[in-house]
Tab-separated table of C-alpha atoms in Angstrom:
chain	number	residue	atom	x	y	z
A	171	UNK	CA	16.784	8.037	23.893
A	172	UNK	CA	14.464	9.121	26.659
A	173	UNK	CA	16.987	12.496	28.082
A	174	UNK	CA	15.578	13.977	31.168
A	175	UNK	CA	15.580	18.449	31.182
A	176	UNK	CA	18.755	18.567	33.993
A	177	UNK	CA	20.717	15.885	31.943
A	178	UNK	CA	20.453	17.289	28.576
A	179	UNK	CA	23.520	18.313	26.988
A	180	UNK	CA	22.348	20.358	23.965
A	181	UNK	CA	25.913	22.619	23.271
A	182	UNK	CA	27.935	21.064	20.152
A	183	UNK	CA	30.816	22.212	20.883
A	184	UNK	CA	30.452	19.997	24.663
A	185	UNK	CA	29.036	16.991	22.037
A	186	UNK	CA	31.356	16.913	19.441
A	187	UNK	CA	34.067	17.105	21.536
A	188	UNK	CA	32.746	13.915	23.472
A	189	UNK	CA	32.120	12.307	20.376
A	190	UNK	CA	36.066	12.527	19.346
A	191	UNK	CA	36.702	11.535	22.783
A	192	UNK	CA	34.617	8.748	22.677
A	193	UNK	CA	35.451	7.905	19.122
A	194	UNK	CA	34.081	4.738	19.234
A	195	UNK	CA	31.205	3.609	18.639
A	196	UNK	CA	28.335	0.950	17.845
A	197	UNK	CA	26.795	2.375	14.088
A	198	UNK	CA	23.567	1.271	13.952
A	199	UNK	CA	21.336	1.242	10.113
A	200	UNK	CA	17.996	-0.539	9.519
A	201	UNK	CA	19.047	-2.537	6.960
A	202	UNK	CA	16.837	-5.361	5.086
A	203	UNK	CA	17.211	-7.860	7.584
A	204	UNK	CA	16.086	-5.705	10.661
A	205	UNK	CA	18.720	-3.716	12.508
A	206	UNK	CA	22.919	-4.568	11.097
A	207	UNK	CA	25.688	-2.713	14.074
A	208	UNK	CA	28.941	-2.410	14.001
A	209	UNK	CA	31.527	-0.746	16.439
A	210	UNK	CA	34.048	1.067	15.047
A	211	UNK	CA	35.733	3.959	15.239
A	212	UNK	CA	34.646	7.082	14.082
A	213	UNK	CA	36.296	10.637	13.630
A	214	UNK	CA	34.666	13.428	13.554
A	215	UNK	CA	35.425	15.880	11.093
A	216	UNK	CA	33.425	19.415	9.166
A	217	UNK	CA	31.601	18.933	6.096
A	218	UNK	CA	32.340	20.497	3.042
A	219	UNK	CA	28.496	22.332	3.399
A	220	UNK	CA	29.430	22.882	7.410
A	221	UNK	CA	28.179	20.823	8.528
A	222	UNK	CA	28.897	18.188	10.435
A	223	UNK	CA	30.448	14.419	9.693
A	224	UNK	CA	31.921	11.205	11.230
A	225	UNK	CA	33.533	8.672	9.409
A	226	UNK	CA	35.141	5.585	9.325
A	227	UNK	CA	35.482	2.100	7.581
A	228	UNK	CA	35.080	-1.566	7.620
A	229	UNK	CA	36.198	-4.727	5.826
A	230	UNK	CA	34.290	-5.676	2.848
A	231	UNK	CA	33.220	-9.040	4.514
A	232	UNK	CA	31.406	-6.697	6.934
A	233	UNK	CA	27.660	-6.469	5.109
A	234	UNK	CA	26.355	-2.923	6.886
A	235	UNK	CA	28.678	-1.143	4.215
A	236	UNK	CA	26.295	-2.258	0.898
A	237	UNK	CA	22.820	-1.558	2.803
A	238	UNK	CA	24.329	2.197	2.836
A	239	UNK	CA	25.025	2.282	-0.750
A	240	UNK	CA	22.737	4.333	-2.430
A	241	UNK	CA	22.506	6.160	1.197
A	242	UNK	CA	20.544	5.017	4.061
A	243	UNK	CA	19.604	6.417	7.706
A	244	UNK	CA	21.505	5.537	10.467
A	245	UNK	CA	22.815	6.549	14.507
A	246	UNK	CA	25.912	6.050	15.476
A	247	UNK	CA	25.739	5.560	19.189
A	248	UNK	CA	28.732	7.259	21.512
A	249	UNK	CA	28.925	5.347	24.551
A	250	UNK	CA	31.171	7.365	27.645
A	251	UNK	CA	31.431	6.923	30.857
A	252	UNK	CA	29.336	5.244	33.415
A	253	UNK	CA	29.021	3.907	36.533
A	254	UNK	CA	26.455	2.080	38.920
A	255	UNK	CA	25.401	3.828	41.898
A	256	UNK	CA	25.014	2.890	45.365
A	257	UNK	CA	21.825	4.310	47.335
A	258	UNK	CA	23.665	4.256	50.433
A	259	UNK	CA	25.693	6.948	49.016
A	260	UNK	CA	22.835	9.597	49.392
A	261	UNK	CA	23.495	11.506	52.716
A	262	UNK	CA	19.159	11.438	52.693
A	263	UNK	CA	18.586	7.730	52.227
A	264	UNK	CA	19.417	8.023	56.645
A	265	UNK	CA	16.728	10.138	57.171
A	266	UNK	CA	14.136	8.979	55.218
A	267	UNK	CA	15.042	4.757	53.433
A	268	UNK	CA	13.472	6.476	50.174
A	269	UNK	CA	17.030	5.188	47.658
A	270	UNK	CA	16.886	3.111	44.998
A	271	UNK	CA	20.458	2.013	42.908
A	272	UNK	CA	20.348	3.712	39.529
A	273	UNK	CA	23.681	4.584	36.675
A	274	UNK	CA	25.139	7.179	35.927
A	275	UNK	CA	26.451	7.520	32.055
A	276	UNK	CA	27.592	10.090	29.483
A	277	UNK	CA	25.479	8.887	25.533
A	278	UNK	CA	24.707	10.134	22.255
A	279	UNK	CA	23.450	9.708	20.176
A	280	UNK	CA	24.326	11.579	16.303
A	281	UNK	CA	21.206	10.863	13.595
A	282	UNK	CA	22.314	11.019	9.771
A	283	UNK	CA	22.311	9.560	6.651
A	284	UNK	CA	24.884	7.183	6.174
A	285	UNK	CA	27.022	5.946	2.601
A	286	UNK	CA	29.408	3.949	1.684
A	287	UNK	CA	33.113	5.445	0.676
A	288	UNK	CA	34.670	3.852	-2.015
A	289	UNK	CA	37.771	5.245	-3.030
A	290	UNK	CA	41.239	5.213	-2.765
A	291	UNK	CA	42.101	8.260	-1.429
A	292	UNK	CA	39.831	8.992	1.011
A	293	UNK	CA	40.778	5.848	2.813
A	294	UNK	CA	44.460	6.769	2.841
A	295	UNK	CA	43.633	10.665	4.057
A	296	UNK	CA	41.047	8.479	6.536
A	297	UNK	CA	43.399	6.167	7.787
A	298	UNK	CA	46.516	8.301	8.088
A	299	UNK	CA	44.263	10.486	10.144
A	300	UNK	CA	42.801	8.166	12.123
A	301	UNK	CA	46.252	6.836	13.482
A	302	UNK	CA	47.620	10.716	13.493
A	303	UNK	CA	45.468	11.117	15.759
A	304	UNK	CA	45.396	7.522	17.916
A	305	UNK	CA	49.231	7.916	17.406
A	306	UNK	CA	50.675	11.351	19.064
A	307	UNK	CA	51.408	11.040	22.305
A	308	UNK	CA	54.027	7.722	21.520
A	309	UNK	CA	58.094	7.961	22.269
A	310	UNK	CA	57.707	6.270	18.346
A	311	UNK	CA	54.837	6.794	17.270
A	312	UNK	CA	53.675	4.917	14.011
A	313	UNK	CA	52.032	5.779	10.437
A	314	UNK	CA	50.753	3.555	7.435
A	315	UNK	CA	53.876	4.691	5.250
A	316	UNK	CA	56.242	2.490	8.100
A	317	UNK	CA	54.790	-0.580	5.692
A	318	UNK	CA	55.489	-2.004	2.822
A	319	UNK	CA	53.769	0.309	0.014
A	320	UNK	CA	52.515	-2.690	-1.220
A	321	UNK	CA	50.995	-3.967	1.664
A	322	UNK	CA	49.022	-1.290	2.764
A	323	UNK	CA	47.251	-0.763	-0.602
A	324	UNK	CA	45.813	-4.825	-0.133
A	325	UNK	CA	44.419	-3.911	3.169
A	326	UNK	CA	43.086	-0.154	1.242
A	327	UNK	CA	41.091	-2.915	-1.189
A	328	UNK	CA	40.376	-5.016	1.974
A	329	UNK	CA	38.414	-2.270	3.228
A	330	UNK	CA	35.244	0.479	2.809
A	331	UNK	CA	35.158	3.942	4.345
A	332	UNK	CA	31.502	5.128	6.167
A	333	UNK	CA	30.798	8.028	6.177
A	334	UNK	CA	27.773	9.078	7.780
A	335	UNK	CA	25.510	13.109	7.151
A	336	UNK	CA	24.518	13.676	10.819
A	337	UNK	CA	21.080	15.604	10.701
A	338	UNK	CA	20.913	16.000	14.811
A	339	UNK	CA	23.015	14.820	18.032
A	340	UNK	CA	20.871	14.002	21.255
A	341	UNK	CA	23.315	14.446	24.138
A	342	UNK	CA	22.249	12.583	27.491
A	343	UNK	CA	24.478	13.372	31.335
A	344	UNK	CA	22.902	11.533	32.821
A	345	UNK	CA	24.955	13.142	36.637
A	346	UNK	CA	22.188	12.880	39.761
A	347	UNK	CA	20.826	16.203	38.115
A	348	UNK	CA	18.091	16.031	39.949
A	349	UNK	CA	19.460	15.235	43.837
A	350	UNK	CA	19.853	18.128	45.690
A	351	UNK	CA	23.984	19.550	46.210
A	352	UNK	CA	25.008	16.821	49.447
A	353	UNK	CA	23.854	13.902	47.529
A	354	UNK	CA	26.163	14.315	44.479
A	355	UNK	CA	28.390	15.002	46.569
A	356	UNK	CA	28.227	11.688	48.728
A	357	UNK	CA	27.712	9.727	44.639
A	358	UNK	CA	31.344	11.577	44.079
A	359	UNK	CA	32.692	10.728	47.078
A	360	UNK	CA	31.694	7.409	46.176
A	361	UNK	CA	33.176	6.502	43.106
A	362	UNK	CA	36.286	8.521	43.937
A	363	UNK	CA	36.156	5.282	47.000
A	364	UNK	CA	35.742	3.049	45.085
A	365	UNK	CA	38.773	0.869	43.005
A	366	UNK	CA	37.355	0.900	39.225
A	367	UNK	CA	39.177	3.207	37.744
A	368	UNK	CA	35.714	3.794	35.513
A	369	UNK	CA	34.182	5.301	38.228
A	370	UNK	CA	36.593	8.378	39.102
A	371	UNK	CA	36.210	9.083	35.910
A	372	UNK	CA	32.017	9.846	36.610
A	373	UNK	CA	32.536	11.426	39.721
A	374	UNK	CA	35.619	13.217	37.434
A	375	UNK	CA	32.553	14.573	35.488
A	376	UNK	CA	30.695	14.566	38.602
A	377	UNK	CA	33.099	17.250	40.054
A	378	UNK	CA	32.515	19.429	37.306
A	379	UNK	CA	28.933	19.482	36.654
A	380	UNK	CA	29.143	21.257	40.113
A	381	UNK	CA	31.788	23.050	39.729
A	382	UNK	CA	34.528	21.627	41.672
């Protein structure tokens, strides 16, 4: 992923927080038949050696886990808030017309070695944590123990765990940093008045980057 210097995010805590918040990622490996990808939620965890690990799971019919049995280089792509930027939002356009459309976005790429995990204890712990994280704000949160034990056991046999031992994380916060303040404010205003809720997310990110 190309990252222009003003857009590069290198702070580990910010990158980890983004991956936790986005959670859903495209997990890509180069398999024996070419590139293979699965779109799955990934949990961010601290590995036993103090490093970073991403944990997920796939259904057994999905071949990706077989490709990772002995360990294989892989890439997890997290796509954060993103929005089209209308050039008319730049005040500078009214002066010299030198403006074109672009896209503002957040993307995090985690590179590492992927391995499959066929361990029921690991899978149960993983699914318990995954559901607890996503059910926490509900009035009546669901838990694995709410389902019949034999049913859960069957579901566990139908999936395989995945663990990505992360070796490098790249963060791209492309939010019009190269533009002067008045242009960024114009984009924030334009996105904030959009009917698309995703545009509001990008406006909030830009506002935070500008300190307000």
